[in-house]
Amino acid sequence: MNGAKCAACITAVLFLFAFVVKGAKSIICYKCNSKYDSRCGDPFDPYTIGLVDCNITEVPSHLNGYYPVLCRKSVQRIHRSIRIVRDCGYVEDPAHDDMDCYSRLGSHDTDVTHCSCTSSMCNGSGRTQPYVTRLIVAVCIAGLFLLAV
């Protein structure tokens, strides 16, 4: 193996390790709104919806000083119309466990259900073990990296 291939392999392994090790700081979430893209609703079509690295997206102005720590799925019911929003989350609710959901009732026939989770791509419809998800993403990226070398 020549030096360039060896360096590429070491880089790929380190990248893989960063995704698999618990506590990796980067979280990747689905980001969409069913009002503008019906694939974002339920049933969810994760194969055609973009993923975002929450650490490199713009933080909403009212959350300056916070960092992305979770993925979120919100189901909004407004006057019998349902909208689903999947996005990065910045504030954990310590009273709720991973992938726990809670509802808030509004006035004038409105309510919202928030589901939050702390592993990458967990705001899709299916539940995947966090380490398996990270491993799948890391292996795909490492494979693409090795193909490019």
GROMACS .gro file of N, CA and C in nm:
model
  447
    1MET      N    1   0.084  -0.116   0.000
    1MET     CA    2   0.000   0.000   0.000
    1MET      C    3   0.090   0.124   0.000
    2ASN      N    4   0.065   0.216  -0.092
    2ASN     CA    5   0.149   0.335  -0.096
    2ASN      C    6   0.107   0.435   0.012
    3GLY      N    7   0.185   0.539   0.030
    3GLY     CA    8   0.163   0.637   0.137
    3GLY      C    9   0.029   0.707   0.129
    4ALA      N   10  -0.014   0.743   0.007
    4ALA     CA   11  -0.142   0.814  -0.009
    4ALA      C   12  -0.259   0.726   0.031
    5LYS      N   13  -0.255   0.599  -0.010
    5LYS     CA   14  -0.364   0.506   0.025
    5LYS      C   15  -0.365   0.479   0.175
    6CYS      N   16  -0.248   0.467   0.235
    6CYS     CA   17  -0.238   0.444   0.379
    6CYS      C   18  -0.297   0.563   0.456
    7ALA      N   19  -0.262   0.684   0.414
    7ALA     CA   20  -0.315   0.805   0.478
    7ALA      C   21  -0.466   0.812   0.461
    8ALA      N   22  -0.517   0.772   0.343
    8ALA     CA   23  -0.661   0.773   0.319
    8ALA      C   24  -0.731   0.673   0.410
    9CYS      N   25  -0.670   0.555   0.429
    9CYS     CA   26  -0.729   0.454   0.516
    9CYS      C   27  -0.731   0.500   0.661
   10ILE      N   28  -0.624   0.561   0.706
   10ILE     CA   29  -0.618   0.610   0.844
   10ILE      C   30  -0.722   0.719   0.865
   11THR      N   31  -0.735   0.809   0.769
   11THR     CA   32  -0.834   0.916   0.777
   11THR      C   33  -0.975   0.857   0.782
   12ALA      N   34  -1.001   0.758   0.698
   12ALA     CA   35  -1.134   0.693   0.696
   12ALA      C   36  -1.164   0.626   0.829
   13VAL      N   37  -1.066   0.558   0.887
   13VAL     CA   38  -1.086   0.491   1.016
   13VAL      C   39  -1.113   0.594   1.125
   14LEU      N   40  -1.039   0.703   1.126
   14LEU     CA   41  -1.062   0.807   1.227
   14LEU      C   42  -1.200   0.869   1.211
   15PHE      N   43  -1.241   0.891   1.087
   15PHE     CA   44  -1.373   0.947   1.059
   15PHE      C   45  -1.480   0.850   1.107
   16LEU      N   46  -1.463   0.722   1.079
   16LEU     CA   47  -1.556   0.618   1.123
   16LEU      C   48  -1.564   0.617   1.275
   17PHE      N   49  -1.452   0.625   1.341
   17PHE     CA   50  -1.446   0.624   1.487
   17PHE      C   51  -1.522   0.742   1.545
   18ALA      N   52  -1.512   0.858   1.482
   18ALA     CA   53  -1.580   0.978   1.531
   18ALA      C   54  -1.731   0.961   1.530
   19PHE      N   55  -1.785   0.885   1.432
   19PHE     CA   56  -1.929   0.865   1.427
   19PHE      C   57  -1.977   0.755   1.519
   20VAL      N   58  -1.896   0.655   1.542
   20VAL     CA   59  -1.940   0.539   1.619
   20VAL      C   60  -1.927   0.564   1.768
   21VAL      N   61  -1.828   0.638   1.809
   21VAL     CA   62  -1.805   0.661   1.951
   21VAL      C   63  -1.917   0.748   2.008
   22LYS      N   64  -1.975   0.701   2.117
   22LYS     CA   65  -2.079   0.777   2.182
   22LYS      C   66  -2.022   0.909   2.232
   23GLY      N   67  -2.099   1.015   2.214
   23GLY     CA   68  -2.054   1.145   2.258
   23GLY      C   69  -1.994   1.227   2.145
   24ALA      N   70  -1.994   1.173   2.023
   24ALA     CA   71  -1.948   1.253   1.910
   24ALA      C   72  -2.036   1.377   1.904
   25LYS      N   73  -1.979   1.490   1.882
   25LYS     CA   74  -2.051   1.615   1.893
   25LYS      C   75  -2.143   1.646   1.776
   26SER      N   76  -2.118   1.590   1.661
   26SER     CA   77  -2.198   1.620   1.544
   26SER      C   78  -2.325   1.536   1.543
   27ILE      N   79  -2.438   1.599   1.511
   27ILE     CA   80  -2.563   1.525   1.496
   27ILE      C   81  -2.622   1.560   1.360
   28ILE      N   82  -2.666   1.458   1.290
   28ILE     CA   83  -2.721   1.474   1.156
   28ILE      C   84  -2.871   1.444   1.163
   29CYS      N   85  -2.952   1.535   1.112
   29CYS     CA   86  -3.097   1.520   1.121
   29CYS      C   87  -3.162   1.541   0.983
   30TYR      N   88  -3.283   1.486   0.970
   30TYR     CA   89  -3.364   1.519   0.854
   30TYR      C   90  -3.418   1.659   0.875
   31LYS      N   91  -3.427   1.737   0.766
   31LYS     CA   92  -3.479   1.873   0.776
   31LYS      C   93  -3.578   1.893   0.663
   32CYS      N   94  -3.705   1.903   0.698
   32CYS     CA   95  -3.810   1.922   0.597
   32CYS      C   96  -3.938   1.968   0.664
   33ASN      N   97  -4.034   2.009   0.581
   33ASN     CA   98  -4.163   2.056   0.627
   33ASN      C   99  -4.269   2.004   0.530
   34SER      N  100  -4.366   1.929   0.579
   34SER     CA  101  -4.465   1.867   0.491
   34SER      C  102  -4.553   1.970   0.421
   35LYS      N  103  -4.555   2.093   0.469
   35LYS     CA  104  -4.632   2.198   0.399
   35LYS      C  105  -4.572   2.223   0.260
   36TYR      N  106  -4.441   2.210   0.251
   36TYR     CA  107  -4.371   2.238   0.125
   36TYR      C  108  -4.327   2.112   0.052
   37ASP      N  109  -4.321   2.000   0.122
   37ASP     CA  110  -4.275   1.874   0.062
   37ASP      C  111  -4.352   1.759   0.126
   38SER      N  112  -4.444   1.700   0.052
   38SER     CA  113  -4.530   1.595   0.106
   38SER      C  114  -4.452   1.471   0.150
   39ARG      N  115  -4.330   1.452   0.099
   39ARG     CA  116  -4.248   1.336   0.140
   39ARG      C  117  -4.207   1.344   0.286
   40CYS      N  118  -4.218   1.462   0.346
   40CYS     CA  119  -4.180   1.482   0.486
   40CYS      C  120  -4.286   1.431   0.582
   41GLY      N  121  -4.408   1.411   0.533
   41GLY     CA  122  -4.517   1.367   0.620
   41GLY      C  123  -4.506   1.221   0.658
   42ASP      N  124  -4.614   1.168   0.711
   42ASP     CA  125  -4.621   1.026   0.743
   42ASP      C  126  -4.718   0.960   0.646
   43PRO      N  127  -4.678   0.852   0.580
   43PRO     CA  128  -4.551   0.782   0.596
   43PRO      C  129  -4.435   0.864   0.539
   44PHE      N  130  -4.323   0.857   0.609
   44PHE     CA  131  -4.203   0.934   0.574
   44PHE      C  132  -4.122   0.861   0.470
   45ASP      N  133  -4.068   0.935   0.375
   45ASP     CA  134  -3.983   0.878   0.269
   45ASP      C  135  -3.841   0.928   0.290
   46PRO      N  136  -3.763   0.863   0.378
   46PRO     CA  137  -3.631   0.914   0.414
   46PRO      C  138  -3.528   0.906   0.303
   47TYR      N  139  -3.556   0.830   0.199
   47TYR     CA  140  -3.455   0.810   0.095
   47TYR      C  141  -3.447   0.927  -0.002
   48THR      N  142  -3.541   1.017   0.005
   48THR     CA  143  -3.539   1.130  -0.087
   48THR      C  144  -3.535   1.264  -0.015
   49ILE      N  145  -3.525   1.262   0.116
   49ILE     CA  146  -3.521   1.385   0.196
   49ILE      C  147  -3.376   1.411   0.236
   50GLY      N  148  -3.336   1.536   0.227
   50GLY     CA  149  -3.199   1.572   0.260
   50GLY      C  150  -3.169   1.565   0.408
   51LEU      N  151  -3.044   1.536   0.437
   51LEU     CA  152  -2.994   1.537   0.573
   51LEU      C  153  -2.908   1.660   0.593
   52VAL      N  154  -2.906   1.713   0.714
   52VAL     CA  155  -2.820   1.827   0.744
   52VAL      C  156  -2.734   1.795   0.865
   53ASP      N  157  -2.611   1.844   0.862
   53ASP     CA  158  -2.525   1.839   0.979
   53ASP      C  159  -2.564   1.960   1.062
   54CYS      N  160  -2.629   1.936   1.172
   54CYS     CA  161  -2.684   2.045   1.253
   54CYS      C  162  -2.578   2.142   1.303
   55ASN      N  163  -2.453   2.096   1.316
   55ASN     CA  164  -2.347   2.183   1.365
   55ASN      C  165  -2.305   2.288   1.263
   56ILE      N  166  -2.341   2.269   1.136
   56ILE     CA  167  -2.302   2.369   1.036
   56ILE      C  168  -2.422   2.443   0.978
   57THR      N  169  -2.540   2.424   1.037
   57THR     CA  170  -2.657   2.500   0.994
   57THR      C  171  -2.666   2.628   1.077
   58GLU      N  172  -2.738   2.724   1.027
   58GLU     CA  173  -2.752   2.851   1.097
   58GLU      C  174  -2.842   2.833   1.218
   59VAL      N  175  -2.798   2.882   1.331
   59VAL     CA  176  -2.876   2.875   1.454
   59VAL      C  177  -2.984   2.983   1.449
   60PRO      N  178  -3.110   2.948   1.477
   60PRO     CA  179  -3.215   3.050   1.479
   60PRO      C  180  -3.179   3.163   1.576
   61SER      N  181  -3.215   3.286   1.541
   61SER     CA  182  -3.172   3.403   1.618
   61SER      C  183  -3.218   3.397   1.764
   62HIS      N  184  -3.332   3.337   1.792
   62HIS     CA  185  -3.380   3.332   1.930
   62HIS      C  186  -3.309   3.224   2.012
   63LEU      N  187  -3.220   3.147   1.946
   63LEU     CA  188  -3.145   3.043   2.017
   63LEU      C  189  -2.994   3.069   2.014
   64ASN      N  190  -2.954   3.194   1.991
   64ASN     CA  191  -2.811   3.226   1.992
   64ASN      C  192  -2.748   3.181   2.123
   65GLY      N  193  -2.632   3.119   2.114
   65GLY     CA  194  -2.564   3.068   2.231
   65GLY      C  195  -2.592   2.921   2.258
   66TYR      N  196  -2.691   2.864   2.190
   66TYR     CA  197  -2.721   2.722   2.204
   66TYR      C  198  -2.656   2.644   2.091
   67TYR      N  199  -2.637   2.515   2.113
   67TYR     CA  200  -2.579   2.427   2.013
   67TYR      C  201  -2.676   2.312   1.987
   68PRO      N  202  -2.676   2.257   1.865
   68PRO     CA  203  -2.768   2.147   1.837
   68PRO      C  204  -2.731   2.022   1.918
   69VAL      N  205  -2.830   1.965   1.985
   69VAL     CA  206  -2.806   1.849   2.068
   69VAL      C  207  -2.900   1.733   2.036
   70LEU      N  208  -2.998   1.757   1.950
   70LEU     CA  209  -3.095   1.652   1.922
   70LEU      C  210  -3.163   1.675   1.788
   71CYS      N  211  -3.237   1.575   1.745
   71CYS     CA  212  -3.323   1.587   1.628
   71CYS      C  213  -3.466   1.593   1.679
   72ARG      N  214  -3.552   1.656   1.602
   72ARG     CA  215  -3.689   1.675   1.647
   72ARG      C  216  -3.787   1.650   1.532
   73LYS      N  217  -3.899   1.593   1.566
   73LYS     CA  218  -4.012   1.580   1.474
   73LYS      C  219  -4.131   1.644   1.544
   74SER      N  220  -4.193   1.740   1.478
   74SER     CA  221  -4.310   1.808   1.534
   74SER      C  222  -4.430   1.783   1.444
   75VAL      N  223  -4.539   1.743   1.504
   75VAL     CA  224  -4.665   1.724   1.431
   75VAL      C  225  -4.758   1.834   1.478
   76GLN      N  226  -4.791   1.925   1.385
   76GLN     CA  227  -4.876   2.039   1.417
   76GLN      C  228  -5.015   2.015   1.359
   77ARG      N  229  -5.115   2.026   1.443
   77ARG     CA  230  -5.254   2.014   1.398
   77ARG      C  231  -5.319   2.151   1.415
   78ILE      N  232  -5.355   2.211   1.303
   78ILE     CA  233  -5.414   2.344   1.304
   78ILE      C  234  -5.543   2.339   1.223
   79HIS      N  235  -5.656   2.353   1.290
   79HIS     CA  236  -5.787   2.350   1.223
   79HIS      C  237  -5.802   2.228   1.131
   80ARG      N  238  -5.777   2.111   1.184
   80ARG     CA  239  -5.790   1.982   1.113
   80ARG      C  240  -5.686   1.961   1.003
   81SER      N  241  -5.593   2.052   0.988
   81SER     CA  242  -5.484   2.037   0.892
   81SER      C  243  -5.360   1.992   0.969
   82ILE      N  244  -5.287   1.893   0.913
   82ILE     CA  245  -5.169   1.841   0.981
   82ILE      C  246  -5.043   1.877   0.904
   83ARG      N  247  -4.945   1.928   0.976
   83ARG     CA  248  -4.815   1.961   0.918
   83ARG      C  249  -4.708   1.893   1.003
   84ILE      N  250  -4.611   1.829   0.935
   84ILE     CA  251  -4.500   1.763   1.005
   84ILE      C  252  -4.371   1.835   0.970
   85VAL      N  253  -4.296   1.870   1.073
   85VAL     CA  254  -4.169   1.942   1.057
   85VAL      C  255  -4.060   1.858   1.123
   86ARG      N  256  -3.955   1.828   1.048
   86ARG     CA  257  -3.839   1.755   1.101
   86ARG      C  258  -3.720   1.850   1.094
   87ASP      N  259  -3.644   1.859   1.204
   87ASP     CA  260  -3.537   1.958   1.210
   87ASP      C  261  -3.441   1.926   1.324
   88CYS      N  262  -3.339   2.010   1.336
   88CYS     CA  263  -3.244   2.003   1.446
   88CYS      C  264  -3.309   2.064   1.570
   89GLY      N  265  -3.266   2.018   1.687
   89GLY     CA  266  -3.317   2.074   1.812
   89GLY      C  267  -3.202   2.127   1.895
   90TYR      N  268  -3.230   2.230   1.973
   90TYR     CA  269  -3.126   2.299   2.047
   90TYR      C  270  -3.142   2.294   2.199
   91VAL      N  271  -3.262   2.264   2.246
   91VAL     CA  272  -3.287   2.266   2.389
   91VAL      C  273  -3.346   2.132   2.431
   92GLU      N  274  -3.274   2.062   2.519
   92GLU     CA  275  -3.323   1.934   2.569
   92GLU      C  276  -3.423   1.958   2.680
   93ASP      N  277  -3.521   1.872   2.688
   93ASP     CA  278  -3.615   1.875   2.798
   93ASP      C  279  -3.579   1.760   2.890
   94PRO      N  280  -3.518   1.788   3.005
   94PRO     CA  281  -3.469   1.681   3.091
   94PRO      C  282  -3.580   1.590   3.145
   95ALA      N  283  -3.703   1.634   3.137
   95ALA     CA  284  -3.814   1.552   3.186
   95ALA      C  285  -3.854   1.443   3.087
   96HIS      N  286  -3.797   1.445   2.967
   96HIS     CA  287  -3.835   1.349   2.864
   96HIS      C  288  -3.715   1.267   2.822
   97ASP      N  289  -3.737   1.136   2.804
   97ASP     CA  290  -3.632   1.045   2.760
   97ASP      C  291  -3.612   1.055   2.610
   98ASP      N  292  -3.505   0.988   2.561
   98ASP     CA  293  -3.476   0.985   2.418
   98ASP      C  294  -3.597   0.930   2.342
   99MET      N  295  -3.636   0.998   2.237
   99MET     CA  296  -3.748   0.965   2.149
   99MET      C  297  -3.880   0.967   2.224
  100ASP      N  298  -3.887   1.045   2.327
  100ASP     CA  299  -4.011   1.063   2.400
  100ASP      C  300  -4.088   1.175   2.332
  101CYS      N  301  -4.217   1.166   2.334
  101CYS     CA  302  -4.301   1.268   2.272
  101CYS      C  303  -4.388   1.333   2.379
  102TYR      N  304  -4.418   1.459   2.358
  102TYR     CA  305  -4.510   1.529   2.446
  102TYR      C  306  -4.592   1.626   2.362
  103SER      N  307  -4.712   1.654   2.409
  103SER     CA  308  -4.806   1.740   2.334
  103SER      C  309  -4.833   1.868   2.411
  104ARG      N  310  -4.863   1.970   2.334
  104ARG     CA  311  -4.904   2.099   2.389
  104ARG      C  312  -5.033   2.139   2.319
  105LEU      N  313  -5.131   2.176   2.398
  105LEU     CA  314  -5.260   2.217   2.346
  105LEU      C  315  -5.262   2.368   2.333
  106GLY      N  316  -5.309   2.417   2.218
  106GLY     CA  317  -5.321   2.560   2.196
  106GLY      C  318  -5.466   2.600   2.195
  107SER      N  319  -5.490   2.723   2.158
  107SER     CA  320  -5.629   2.771   2.150
  107SER      C  321  -5.677   2.763   2.005
  108HIS      N  322  -5.805   2.773   1.987
  108HIS     CA  323  -5.865   2.776   1.853
  108HIS      C  324  -5.831   2.652   1.771
  109ASP      N  325  -5.853   2.534   1.829
  109ASP     CA  326  -5.838   2.408   1.756
  109ASP      C  327  -5.696   2.385   1.704
  110THR      N  328  -5.596   2.407   1.790
  110THR     CA  329  -5.456   2.382   1.752
  110THR      C  330  -5.387   2.301   1.861
  111ASP      N  331  -5.297   2.214   1.820
  111ASP     CA  332  -5.210   2.145   1.915
  111ASP      C  333  -5.085   2.099   1.840
  112VAL      N  334  -4.980   2.070   1.916
  112VAL     CA  335  -4.855   2.026   1.857
  112VAL      C  336  -4.797   1.914   1.943
  113THR      N  337  -4.740   1.815   1.875
  113THR     CA  338  -4.671   1.705   1.943
  113THR      C  339  -4.526   1.710   1.900
  114HIS      N  340  -4.435   1.717   1.997
  114HIS     CA  341  -4.291   1.719   1.970
  114HIS      C  342  -4.232   1.585   2.010
  115CYS      N  343  -4.152   1.527   1.921
  115CYS     CA  344  -4.076   1.406   1.954
  115CYS      C  345  -3.930   1.440   1.934
  116SER      N  346  -3.849   1.418   2.037
  116SER     CA  347  -3.706   1.450   2.031
  116SER      C  348  -3.624   1.324   2.053
  117CYS      N  349  -3.506   1.322   1.990
  117CYS     CA  350  -3.416   1.207   2.004
  117CYS      C  351  -3.273   1.257   1.984
  118THR      N  352  -3.178   1.181   2.034
  118THR     CA  353  -3.041   1.232   2.039
  118THR      C  354  -2.941   1.158   1.952
  119SER      N  355  -2.988   1.075   1.860
  119SER     CA  356  -2.895   1.008   1.769
  119SER      C  357  -2.918   1.058   1.626
  120SER      N  358  -2.817   1.049   1.544
  120SER     CA  359  -2.828   1.098   1.407
  120SER      C  360  -2.938   1.026   1.330
  121MET      N  361  -3.011   1.101   1.251
  121MET     CA  362  -3.118   1.054   1.163
  121MET      C  363  -3.233   0.989   1.238
  122CYS      N  364  -3.248   1.019   1.365
  122CYS     CA  365  -3.353   0.954   1.445
  122CYS      C  366  -3.489   1.021   1.429
  123ASN      N  367  -3.497   1.135   1.359
  123ASN     CA  368  -3.626   1.201   1.345
  123ASN      C  369  -3.700   1.157   1.218
  124GLY      N  370  -3.662   1.041   1.165
  124GLY     CA  371  -3.740   0.976   1.061
  124GLY      C  372  -3.852   0.899   1.127
  125SER      N  373  -3.925   0.821   1.051
  125SER     CA  374  -4.039   0.750   1.110
  125SER      C  375  -3.998   0.626   1.185
  126GLY      N  376  -3.894   0.557   1.139
  126GLY     CA  377  -3.853   0.433   1.205
  126GLY      C  378  -3.751   0.460   1.312
  127ARG      N  379  -3.740   0.370   1.407
  127ARG     CA  380  -3.639   0.385   1.512
  127ARG      C  381  -3.523   0.294   1.480
  128THR      N  382  -3.405   0.349   1.482
  128THR     CA  383  -3.283   0.273   1.457
  128THR      C  384  -3.194   0.292   1.577
  129GLN      N  385  -3.121   0.189   1.613
  129GLN     CA  386  -3.028   0.201   1.723
  129GLN      C  387  -2.926   0.309   1.689
  130PRO      N  388  -2.891   0.398   1.782
  130PRO     CA  389  -2.800   0.508   1.753
  130PRO      C  390  -2.666   0.463   1.697
  131TYR      N  391  -2.607   0.357   1.751
  131TYR     CA  392  -2.476   0.316   1.704
  131TYR      C  393  -2.484   0.256   1.564
  132VAL      N  394  -2.592   0.186   1.535
  132VAL     CA  395  -2.610   0.128   1.402
  132VAL      C  396  -2.623   0.240   1.299
  133THR      N  397  -2.701   0.342   1.331
  133THR     CA  398  -2.718   0.455   1.241
  133THR      C  399  -2.585   0.524   1.214
  134ARG      N  400  -2.509   0.551   1.319
  134ARG     CA  401  -2.379   0.616   1.302
  134ARG      C  402  -2.286   0.529   1.219
  135LEU      N  403  -2.291   0.400   1.244
  135LEU     CA  404  -2.204   0.308   1.171
  135LEU      C  405  -2.239   0.308   1.022
  136ILE      N  406  -2.367   0.305   0.989
  136ILE     CA  407  -2.409   0.305   0.849
  136ILE      C  408  -2.363   0.432   0.780
  137VAL      N  409  -2.384   0.546   0.843
  137VAL     CA  410  -2.341   0.674   0.784
  137VAL      C  411  -2.190   0.676   0.766
  138ALA      N  412  -2.116   0.635   0.867
  138ALA     CA  413  -1.970   0.638   0.861
  138ALA      C  414  -1.915   0.545   0.755
  139VAL      N  415  -1.971   0.425   0.745
  139VAL     CA  416  -1.924   0.330   0.644
  139VAL      C  417  -1.950   0.383   0.504
  140CYS      N  418  -2.067   0.442   0.481
  140CYS     CA  419  -2.098   0.499   0.349
  140CYS      C  420  -2.001   0.611   0.314
  141ILE      N  421  -1.975   0.700   0.408
  141ILE     CA  422  -1.885   0.812   0.382
  141ILE      C  423  -1.743   0.761   0.361
  142ALA      N  424  -1.700   0.666   0.443
  142ALA     CA  425  -1.565   0.610   0.428
  142ALA      C  426  -1.551   0.540   0.294
  143GLY      N  427  -1.655   0.467   0.251
  143GLY     CA  428  -1.651   0.400   0.121
  143GLY      C  429  -1.638   0.499   0.007
  144LEU      N  430  -1.715   0.608   0.014
  144LEU     CA  431  -1.706   0.712  -0.090
  144LEU      C  432  -1.568   0.775  -0.090
  145PHE      N  433  -1.512   0.797   0.028
  145PHE     CA  434  -1.379   0.856   0.039
  145PHE      C  435  -1.275   0.766  -0.024
  146LEU      N  436  -1.284   0.636   0.004
  146LEU     CA  437  -1.186   0.541  -0.050
  146LEU      C  438  -1.200   0.527  -0.202
  147LEU      N  439  -1.322   0.536  -0.253
  147LEU     CA  440  -1.343   0.530  -0.397
  147LEU      C  441  -1.281   0.650  -0.469
  148ALA      N  442  -1.280   0.764  -0.399
  148ALA     CA  443  -1.226   0.887  -0.459
  148ALA      C  444  -1.074   0.885  -0.466
  149VAL      N  445  -1.011   0.804  -0.382
  149VAL     CA  446  -0.864   0.800  -0.376
  149VAL      C  447  -0.808   0.714  -0.485
   0.00000   0.00000   0.00000
